[in-house]
PDB file of C-alpha atoms in Angstrom:
ATOM      1  CA  UNK D1096      15.218  28.857  64.438  1.00 69.00           C
ATOM      2  CA  UNK D1097      16.337  25.555  65.998  1.00 79.00           C
ATOM      3  CA  UNK D1098      14.676  22.372  64.814  1.00 89.00           C
ATOM      4  CA  UNK D1099      11.802  21.114  66.993  1.00 93.00           C
ATOM      5  CA  UNK D1100      12.799  18.555  69.595  1.00 95.00           C
ATOM      6  CA  UNK D1101      11.775  14.898  69.191  1.00 95.00           C
ATOM      7  CA  UNK D1102       9.302  15.332  72.057  1.00 97.00           C
ATOM      8  CA  UNK D1103       7.704  18.334  70.360  1.00 97.00           C
ATOM      9  CA  UNK D1104       7.391  16.435  67.096  1.00 98.00           C
ATOM     10  CA  UNK D1105       5.680  13.512  68.794  1.00 98.00           C
ATOM     11  CA  UNK D1106       3.372  15.826  70.733  1.00 98.00           C
ATOM     12  CA  UNK D1107       2.363  17.471  67.452  1.00 98.00           C
ATOM     13  CA  UNK D1108       1.550  14.076  65.924  1.00 98.00           C
ATOM     14  CA  UNK D1109      -0.374  13.048  69.034  1.00 98.00           C
ATOM     15  CA  UNK D1110      -2.538  16.171  69.147  1.00 98.00           C
ATOM     16  CA  UNK D1111      -2.943  16.315  65.390  1.00 98.00           C
ATOM     17  CA  UNK D1112      -4.194  12.726  65.188  1.00 98.00           C
ATOM     18  CA  UNK D1113      -6.453  13.311  68.181  1.00 98.00           C
ATOM     19  CA  UNK D1114      -8.015  16.297  66.386  1.00 98.00           C
ATOM     20  CA  UNK D1115      -8.401  14.392  63.130  1.00 98.00           C
ATOM     21  CA  UNK D1116     -10.269  11.532  64.822  1.00 98.00           C
ATOM     22  CA  UNK D1117     -12.264  13.698  67.186  1.00 98.00           C
ATOM     23  CA  UNK D1118     -13.341  16.154  64.495  1.00 98.00           C
ATOM     24  CA  UNK D1119     -13.838  13.721  61.626  1.00 98.00           C
ATOM     25  CA  UNK D1120     -15.336  10.737  63.430  1.00 98.00           C
ATOM     26  CA  UNK D1121     -17.134  13.036  65.858  1.00 98.00           C
ATOM     27  CA  UNK D1122     -18.976  14.703  63.004  1.00 97.00           C
ATOM     28  CA  UNK D1123     -20.074  11.275  61.785  1.00 97.00           C
ATOM     29  CA  UNK D1124     -21.169  10.071  65.232  1.00 97.00           C
ATOM     30  CA  UNK D1125     -22.953  13.175  66.472  1.00 96.00           C
ATOM     31  CA  UNK D1126     -23.997  15.220  63.462  1.00 95.00           C
ATOM     32  CA  UNK D1127     -24.283  13.118  60.303  1.00 91.00           C
ATOM     33  CA  UNK D1128     -27.820  11.911  60.970  1.00 83.00           C
ATOM     34  CA  UNK D1129     -30.172  14.206  62.826  1.00 76.00           C
ATOM     35  CA  UNK D1130     -33.931  14.003  62.456  1.00 69.00           C
ATOM     36  CA  UNK D1131     -36.189  16.996  63.156  1.00 71.00           C
ATOM     37  CA  UNK D1132     -39.948  17.082  63.435  1.00 65.00           C
ATOM     38  CA  UNK D1133     -42.343  19.711  62.115  1.00 65.00           C
ATOM     39  CA  UNK D1134     -44.199  21.936  64.564  1.00 66.00           C
ATOM     40  CA  UNK D1135     -47.362  19.908  64.179  1.00 67.00           C
ATOM     41  CA  UNK D1136     -45.472  16.651  64.719  1.00 65.00           C
ATOM     42  CA  UNK D1137     -46.732  15.195  61.456  1.00 65.00           C
ATOM     43  CA  UNK D1138     -43.564  15.286  59.373  1.00 63.00           C
ATOM     44  CA  UNK D1139     -39.924  14.427  59.999  1.00 71.00           C
ATOM     45  CA  UNK D1140     -36.956  15.592  57.985  1.00 64.00           C
ATOM     46  CA  UNK D1141     -33.193  15.203  57.907  1.00 72.00           C
ATOM     47  CA  UNK D1142     -31.151  18.084  59.335  1.00 72.00           C
ATOM     48  CA  UNK D1143     -27.842  16.262  59.796  1.00 87.00           C
ATOM     49  CA  UNK D1144     -24.691  17.143  57.862  1.00 94.00           C
ATOM     50  CA  UNK D1145     -24.627  13.870  55.886  1.00 94.00           C
ATOM     51  CA  UNK D1146     -21.740  12.519  53.816  1.00 95.00           C
ATOM     52  CA  UNK D1147     -20.787  15.971  52.531  1.00 96.00           C
ATOM     53  CA  UNK D1148     -20.518  17.430  56.020  1.00 97.00           C
ATOM     54  CA  UNK D1149     -18.471  14.522  57.340  1.00 98.00           C
ATOM     55  CA  UNK D1150     -16.139  14.747  54.329  1.00 98.00           C
ATOM     56  CA  UNK D1151     -15.603  18.457  54.957  1.00 98.00           C
ATOM     57  CA  UNK D1152     -15.005  17.821  58.659  1.00 98.00           C
ATOM     58  CA  UNK D1153     -12.149  15.406  57.943  1.00 98.00           C
ATOM     59  CA  UNK D1154     -10.623  17.861  55.489  1.00 98.00           C
ATOM     60  CA  UNK D1155     -10.920  20.752  57.935  1.00 98.00           C
ATOM     61  CA  UNK D1156      -9.190  18.835  60.732  1.00 98.00           C
ATOM     62  CA  UNK D1157      -6.173  18.381  58.496  1.00 98.00           C
ATOM     63  CA  UNK D1158      -6.125  21.973  57.261  1.00 98.00           C
ATOM     64  CA  UNK D1159      -6.326  23.442  60.757  1.00 98.00           C
ATOM     65  CA  UNK D1160      -3.758  21.189  62.411  1.00 98.00           C
ATOM     66  CA  UNK D1161      -1.369  21.231  59.453  1.00 97.00           C
ATOM     67  CA  UNK D1162      -1.209  25.008  59.724  1.00 97.00           C
ATOM     68  CA  UNK D1163      -0.953  24.754  63.518  1.00 97.00           C
ATOM     69  CA  UNK D1164       1.792  22.136  63.877  1.00 97.00           C
ATOM     70  CA  UNK D1165       3.000  21.277  60.381  1.00 96.00           C
ATOM     71  CA  UNK D1166       6.162  23.276  61.014  1.00 95.00           C
ATOM     72  CA  UNK D1167       6.823  21.105  64.067  1.00 97.00           C
ATOM     73  CA  UNK D1168       6.298  17.513  62.917  1.00 96.00           C
ATOM     74  CA  UNK D1169       5.364  17.635  59.238  1.00 95.00           C
ATOM     75  CA  UNK D1170       1.703  17.027  60.183  1.00 96.00           C
ATOM     76  CA  UNK D1171       1.395  13.390  59.163  1.00 98.00           C
ATOM     77  CA  UNK D1172      -1.347  12.266  61.598  1.00 98.00           C
ATOM     78  CA  UNK D1173      -1.414   8.964  59.713  1.00 98.00           C
ATOM     79  CA  UNK D1174       0.934   5.918  59.714  1.00 98.00           C
ATOM     80  CA  UNK D1175       0.524   5.535  55.932  1.00 98.00           C
ATOM     81  CA  UNK D1176       1.687   9.112  55.374  1.00 98.00           C
ATOM     82  CA  UNK D1177       4.648   8.572  57.686  1.00 98.00           C
ATOM     83  CA  UNK D1178       5.597   5.434  55.760  1.00 98.00           C
ATOM     84  CA  UNK D1179       5.369   7.299  52.448  1.00 97.00           C
ATOM     85  CA  UNK D1180       7.409  10.184  53.837  1.00 97.00           C
ATOM     86  CA  UNK D1181      10.160   7.810  54.959  1.00 97.00           C
ATOM     87  CA  UNK D1182      10.202   5.940  51.642  1.00 96.00           C
ATOM     88  CA  UNK D1183      10.382   9.182  49.660  1.00 95.00           C
ATOM     89  CA  UNK D1184      13.196  10.531  51.814  1.00 94.00           C
ATOM     90  CA  UNK D1185      11.211  13.295  53.490  1.00 93.00           C
ATOM     91  CA  UNK D1186      11.975  11.981  56.983  1.00 94.00           C
ATOM     92  CA  UNK D1187      14.322   9.606  58.778  1.00 94.00           C
ATOM     93  CA  UNK D1188      13.341   5.936  59.090  1.00 96.00           C
ATOM     94  CA  UNK D1189      14.332   5.927  62.761  1.00 96.00           C
ATOM     95  CA  UNK D1190      11.461   8.313  63.536  1.00 97.00           C
ATOM     96  CA  UNK D1191       8.798   6.090  61.971  1.00 98.00           C
ATOM     97  CA  UNK D1192       8.073   3.805  64.986  1.00 98.00           C
ATOM     98  CA  UNK D1193       7.682   6.687  67.429  1.00 98.00           C
ATOM     99  CA  UNK D1194       5.482   8.612  64.982  1.00 98.00           C
ATOM    100  CA  UNK D1195       3.235   5.557  64.611  1.00 98.00           C
ATOM    101  CA  UNK D1196       2.952   5.157  68.391  1.00 98.00           C
ATOM    102  CA  UNK D1197       2.063   8.830  68.894  1.00 98.00           C
ATOM    103  CA  UNK D1198      -0.528   8.680  66.120  1.00 98.00           C
ATOM    104  CA  UNK D1199      -2.214   5.504  67.373  1.00 98.00           C
ATOM    105  CA  UNK D1200      -2.277   6.662  71.008  1.00 98.00           C
ATOM    106  CA  UNK D1201      -3.635  10.079  70.039  1.00 98.00           C
ATOM    107  CA  UNK D1202      -6.331   8.435  67.938  1.00 98.00           C
ATOM    108  CA  UNK D1203      -7.307   5.991  70.683  1.00 98.00           C
ATOM    109  CA  UNK D1204      -7.659   8.794  73.226  1.00 98.00           C
ATOM    110  CA  UNK D1205      -9.902  10.663  70.797  1.00 98.00           C
ATOM    111  CA  UNK D1206     -11.960   7.489  70.312  1.00 98.00           C
ATOM    112  CA  UNK D1207     -12.369   7.191  74.080  1.00 98.00           C
ATOM    113  CA  UNK D1208     -13.527  10.814  74.354  1.00 98.00           C
ATOM    114  CA  UNK D1209     -16.010  10.287  71.508  1.00 98.00           C
ATOM    115  CA  UNK D1210     -17.372   7.206  73.255  1.00 98.00           C
ATOM    116  CA  UNK D1211     -17.741   8.923  76.625  1.00 98.00           C
ATOM    117  CA  UNK D1212     -19.541  11.903  75.110  1.00 98.00           C
ATOM    118  CA  UNK D1213     -21.811   9.723  72.985  1.00 97.00           C
ATOM    119  CA  UNK D1214     -22.859   7.733  76.052  1.00 96.00           C
ATOM    120  CA  UNK D1215     -24.304  10.938  77.457  1.00 96.00           C
ATOM    121  CA  UNK D1216     -27.180  10.665  74.982  1.00 94.00           C
ATOM    122  CA  UNK D1217     -30.102   8.582  76.269  1.00 94.00           C
ATOM    123  CA  UNK D1218     -30.475   5.363  74.327  1.00 92.00           C
ATOM    124  CA  UNK D1219     -27.112   5.563  72.568  1.00 94.00           C
ATOM    125  CA  UNK D1220     -25.673   2.175  71.622  1.00 95.00           C
ATOM    126  CA  UNK D1221     -21.989   2.190  70.672  1.00 96.00           C
ATOM    127  CA  UNK D1222     -22.087  -1.064  68.710  1.00 96.00           C
ATOM    128  CA  UNK D1223     -22.142  -0.178  65.031  1.00 95.00           C
ATOM    129  CA  UNK D1224     -22.417   3.559  65.716  1.00 96.00           C
ATOM    130  CA  UNK D1225     -18.838   4.749  66.245  1.00 97.00           C
ATOM    131  CA  UNK D1226     -17.915   5.569  62.621  1.00 97.00           C
ATOM    132  CA  UNK D1227     -15.850   2.406  62.205  1.00 98.00           C
ATOM    133  CA  UNK D1228     -14.532   1.213  58.876  1.00 98.00           C
ATOM    134  CA  UNK D1229     -15.712  -2.065  57.406  1.00 98.00           C
ATOM    135  CA  UNK D1230     -16.245  -4.318  54.406  1.00 98.00           C
ATOM    136  CA  UNK D1231     -18.984  -6.745  53.466  1.00 98.00           C
ATOM    137  CA  UNK D1232     -21.952  -6.415  55.790  1.00 97.00           C
ATOM    138  CA  UNK D1233     -20.043  -3.753  57.751  1.00 97.00           C
ATOM    139  CA  UNK D1234     -19.521  -1.542  54.691  1.00 98.00           C
ATOM    140  CA  UNK D1235     -22.074   1.313  54.427  1.00 97.00           C
ATOM    141  CA  UNK D1236     -22.859   0.161  50.880  1.00 97.00           C
ATOM    142  CA  UNK D1237     -22.136  -3.557  51.453  1.00 98.00           C
ATOM    143  CA  UNK D1238     -19.012  -3.437  49.282  1.00 98.00           C
ATOM    144  CA  UNK D1239     -16.878  -6.574  49.169  1.00 98.00           C
ATOM    145  CA  UNK D1240     -13.459  -6.995  50.781  1.00 98.00           C
ATOM    146  CA  UNK D1241     -11.811  -6.882  47.345  1.00 98.00           C
ATOM    147  CA  UNK D1242     -13.558  -3.626  46.431  1.00 98.00           C
ATOM    148  CA  UNK D1243     -12.622  -2.041  49.767  1.00 98.00           C
ATOM    149  CA  UNK D1244      -8.956  -3.084  49.477  1.00 98.00           C
ATOM    150  CA  UNK D1245      -8.688  -1.692  45.937  1.00 98.00           C
ATOM    151  CA  UNK D1246     -10.320   1.600  46.938  1.00 98.00           C
ATOM    152  CA  UNK D1247      -8.196   2.041  50.056  1.00 98.00           C
ATOM    153  CA  UNK D1248      -4.907   1.258  48.281  1.00 98.00           C
ATOM    154  CA  UNK D1249      -5.703   3.499  45.319  1.00 98.00           C
ATOM    155  CA  UNK D1250      -6.968   6.453  47.349  1.00 98.00           C
ATOM    156  CA  UNK D1251      -4.093   6.300  49.832  1.00 98.00           C
ATOM    157  CA  UNK D1252      -1.539   6.195  46.997  1.00 98.00           C
ATOM    158  CA  UNK D1253      -3.073   9.267  45.386  1.00 98.00           C
ATOM    159  CA  UNK D1254      -3.241  10.958  48.775  1.00 98.00           C
ATOM    160  CA  UNK D1255       0.516  10.414  49.196  1.00 98.00           C
ATOM    161  CA  UNK D1256       1.217  11.849  45.758  1.00 97.00           C
ATOM    162  CA  UNK D1257      -0.861  14.956  46.556  1.00 97.00           C
ATOM    163  CA  UNK D1258       0.783  15.321  49.968  1.00 97.00           C
ATOM    164  CA  UNK D1259       4.328  15.009  48.622  1.00 97.00           C
ATOM    165  CA  UNK D1260       3.587  17.266  45.661  1.00 96.00           C
ATOM    166  CA  UNK D1261       1.828  19.984  47.674  1.00 96.00           C
ATOM    167  CA  UNK D1262       4.752  20.165  50.095  1.00 94.00           C
ATOM    168  CA  UNK D1263       7.509  19.905  47.496  1.00 94.00           C
ATOM    169  CA  UNK D1264       9.916  22.834  47.640  1.00 90.00           C
ATOM    170  CA  UNK D1265       8.888  23.720  44.083  1.00 92.00           C
ATOM    171  CA  UNK D1266       5.189  24.008  44.983  1.00 93.00           C
ATOM    172  CA  UNK D1267       3.534  27.362  45.841  1.00 92.00           C
ATOM    173  CA  UNK D1268       4.469  28.194  49.412  1.00 91.00           C
ATOM    174  CA  UNK D1269       1.813  28.184  52.103  1.00 93.00           C
ATOM    175  CA  UNK D1270      -0.906  26.312  50.224  1.00 95.00           C
ATOM    176  CA  UNK D1271       0.095  22.736  51.085  1.00 96.00           C
ATOM    177  CA  UNK D1272      -2.373  22.257  53.952  1.00 97.00           C
ATOM    178  CA  UNK D1273      -5.258  23.522  51.813  1.00 97.00           C
ATOM    179  CA  UNK D1274      -4.472  21.124  48.964  1.00 97.00           C
ATOM    180  CA  UNK D1275      -4.066  18.215  51.373  1.00 98.00           C
ATOM    181  CA  UNK D1276      -7.271  18.993  53.266  1.00 98.00           C
ATOM    182  CA  UNK D1277      -9.255  19.323  50.048  1.00 98.00           C
ATOM    183  CA  UNK D1278      -7.792  16.034  48.810  1.00 98.00           C
ATOM    184  CA  UNK D1279      -8.899  14.286  51.997  1.00 98.00           C
ATOM    185  CA  UNK D1280     -12.362  15.801  51.594  1.00 98.00           C
ATOM    186  CA  UNK D1281     -12.555  14.437  48.053  1.00 98.00           C
ATOM    187  CA  UNK D1282     -11.364  11.018  49.205  1.00 98.00           C
ATOM    188  CA  UNK D1283     -14.188  10.891  51.746  1.00 98.00           C
ATOM    189  CA  UNK D1284     -16.757  11.997  49.192  1.00 98.00           C
ATOM    190  CA  UNK D1285     -15.713   9.048  47.045  1.00 98.00           C
ATOM    191  CA  UNK D1286     -15.330   6.326  49.625  1.00 98.00           C
ATOM    192  CA  UNK D1287     -17.593   6.848  52.638  1.00 98.00           C
ATOM    193  CA  UNK D1288     -20.184   4.560  50.991  1.00 98.00           C
ATOM    194  CA  UNK D1289     -17.473   1.994  50.215  1.00 98.00           C
ATOM    195  CA  UNK D1290     -15.600   1.584  53.496  1.00 98.00           C
ATOM    196  CA  UNK D1291     -16.558   4.582  55.645  1.00 98.00           C
ATOM    197  CA  UNK D1292     -13.149   5.849  54.471  1.00 98.00           C
ATOM    198  CA  UNK D1293      -9.975   4.955  56.267  1.00 98.00           C
ATOM    199  CA  UNK D1294      -6.792   5.761  54.261  1.00 98.00           C
ATOM    200  CA  UNK D1295      -5.405   6.031  57.804  1.00 98.00           C
ATOM    201  CA  UNK D1296      -4.719   3.054  60.111  1.00 98.00           C
ATOM    202  CA  UNK D1297      -4.654   5.271  63.225  1.00 98.00           C
ATOM    203  CA  UNK D1298      -8.132   6.622  62.438  1.00 98.00           C
ATOM    204  CA  UNK D1299      -9.454   3.073  61.947  1.00 98.00           C
ATOM    205  CA  UNK D1300      -7.864   1.766  65.146  1.00 98.00           C
ATOM    206  CA  UNK D1301      -9.152   4.733  67.139  1.00 98.00           C
ATOM    207  CA  UNK D1302     -12.812   3.704  67.011  1.00 98.00           C
ATOM    208  CA  UNK D1303     -12.799   0.002  66.064  1.00 98.00           C
ATOM    209  CA  UNK D1304     -12.737  -1.388  69.593  1.00 97.00           C
ATOM    210  CA  UNK D1305     -15.369   1.035  70.889  1.00 97.00           C
ATOM    211  CA  UNK D1306     -17.586   0.223  67.911  1.00 97.00           C
ATOM    212  CA  UNK D1307     -17.364  -3.567  68.117  1.00 95.00           C
ATOM    213  CA  UNK D1308     -19.818  -5.183  65.674  1.00 95.00           C
ATOM    214  CA  UNK D1309     -17.063  -6.852  63.645  1.00 95.00           C
ATOM    215  CA  UNK D1310     -14.809  -3.792  63.368  1.00 97.00           C
ATOM    216  CA  UNK D1311     -11.890  -5.168  65.438  1.00 98.00           C
ATOM    217  CA  UNK D1312     -11.808  -8.336  63.329  1.00 98.00           C
ATOM    218  CA  UNK D1313     -11.712  -6.317  60.097  1.00 98.00           C
ATOM    219  CA  UNK D1314      -9.096  -3.842  61.306  1.00 98.00           C
ATOM    220  CA  UNK D1315      -6.278  -5.728  59.567  1.00 98.00           C
ATOM    221  CA  UNK D1316      -7.616  -4.577  56.182  1.00 98.00           C
ATOM    222  CA  UNK D1317      -7.442  -0.942  57.228  1.00 98.00           C
ATOM    223  CA  UNK D1318      -3.809  -1.285  58.189  1.00 98.00           C
ATOM    224  CA  UNK D1319      -2.758  -3.394  55.212  1.00 98.00           C
ATOM    225  CA  UNK D1320      -4.416  -1.434  52.395  1.00 98.00           C
ATOM    226  CA  UNK D1321      -3.420   2.114  53.485  1.00 98.00           C
ATOM    227  CA  UNK D1322       0.160   1.027  54.173  1.00 98.00           C
ATOM    228  CA  UNK D1323       0.400  -0.540  50.715  1.00 98.00           C
ATOM    229  CA  UNK D1324      -1.019   2.665  49.268  1.00 98.00           C
ATOM    230  CA  UNK D1325       1.496   4.707  51.257  1.00 98.00           C
ATOM    231  CA  UNK D1326       4.296   2.497  49.970  1.00 98.00           C
ATOM    232  CA  UNK D1327       3.150   2.949  46.359  1.00 98.00           C
ATOM    233  CA  UNK D1328       2.717   6.718  46.656  1.00 97.00           C
ATOM    234  CA  UNK D1329       6.039   7.116  48.452  1.00 97.00           C
ATOM    235  CA  UNK D1330       7.811   5.233  45.650  1.00 97.00           C
ATOM    236  CA  UNK D1331       5.968   6.818  42.717  1.00 96.00           C
ATOM    237  CA  UNK D1332       6.403  10.490  43.556  1.00 96.00           C
ATOM    238  CA  UNK D1333      10.239  10.528  43.537  1.00 95.00           C
ATOM    239  CA  UNK D1334      10.300   8.187  40.537  1.00 94.00           C
ATOM    240  CA  UNK D1335       7.928  10.264  38.400  1.00 94.00           C
ATOM    241  CA  UNK D1336       8.445  13.817  39.606  1.00 94.00           C
ATOM    242  CA  UNK D1337      11.944  13.974  41.125  1.00 89.00           C
ATOM    243  CA  UNK D1338      13.917  12.195  38.409  1.00 83.00           C
ATOM    244  CA  UNK D1339      14.021   9.086  40.557  1.00 79.00           C
ATOM    245  CA  UNK D1340      15.849  10.852  43.388  1.00 77.00           C
ATOM    246  CA  UNK D1341      14.715  10.556  46.982  1.00 75.00           C
ATOM    247  CA  UNK D1342      14.588  13.868  48.826  1.00 63.00           C
ATOM    248  CA  UNK D1343      16.835  14.481  51.794  1.00 47.00           C
ATOM    249  CA  UNK D1344      15.021  14.392  55.158  1.00 42.00           C
ATOM    250  CA  UNK D1345      13.704  17.833  56.130  1.00 46.00           C
ATOM    251  CA  UNK D1346      12.558  17.565  59.772  1.00 40.00           C
ATOM    252  CA  UNK D1347      11.128  21.070  60.158  1.00 38.00           C
ATOM    253  CA  UNK D1348       9.076  21.159  56.963  1.00 43.00           C
ATOM    254  CA  UNK D1349       5.340  20.659  56.572  1.00 46.00           C
ATOM    255  CA  UNK D1350       6.028  17.700  54.359  1.00 49.00           C
ATOM    256  CA  UNK D1351       2.881  15.705  54.946  1.00 49.00           C
ATOM    257  CA  UNK D1352      -0.494  15.542  56.588  1.00 51.00           C
ATOM    258  CA  UNK D1353      -3.374  13.083  56.901  1.00 51.00           C
ATOM    259  CA  UNK D1354      -6.787  10.974  57.905  1.00 50.00           C
TER     260      UNK D1354
END
């Protein structure tokens, strides 16, 4: 079969990032916290999906879209993954800027759709309620900037190693998206309380400006840390597991995927 066209590859990244943001952040905005009342109105109880449900939602977005379009674009859906793929030799450097643009635009459109839907609920206030990432007083657990940067760099680096390993030609065929989706689920289980989990600059950008409440001013951290993590993971995998050799670009492979 012929290789996918550049337009098809960018469309796959656009729709994949849209789905990641819409499904992952949407689960946090609409479903994470839901309060129900007993029939007699005396008691209230939590029926939302919580941290576990949101973590699974992010993982499932990656699994579904990686199987759907991984053969088209490599299913990055994340600028940090694209950077790691370029560094490791899995894709051409000249494609990186257009991948980043498609990912950010797809994420922003998803953020807009999330905002418009959320406004349909009486009393909804977007400020502080759009699943934005943050540190300090904007961290779910009030974690410091230093703690957030360490967590985001470390988790993104490991994510890159899992992504590159699961899609290595020596790995079991067909299971890459599952391993990557489960890894992203685990990452969220660890770090939602720390930073609301980024490991993906496009995901952070997608909701920051709709959320307000300090998120736009802190966005730099959620570009810097994941990109450093992507750089580290993209360097370490070939060094440790490919005898120091960078792989040749393989445009049609499901080489990576996000969050």
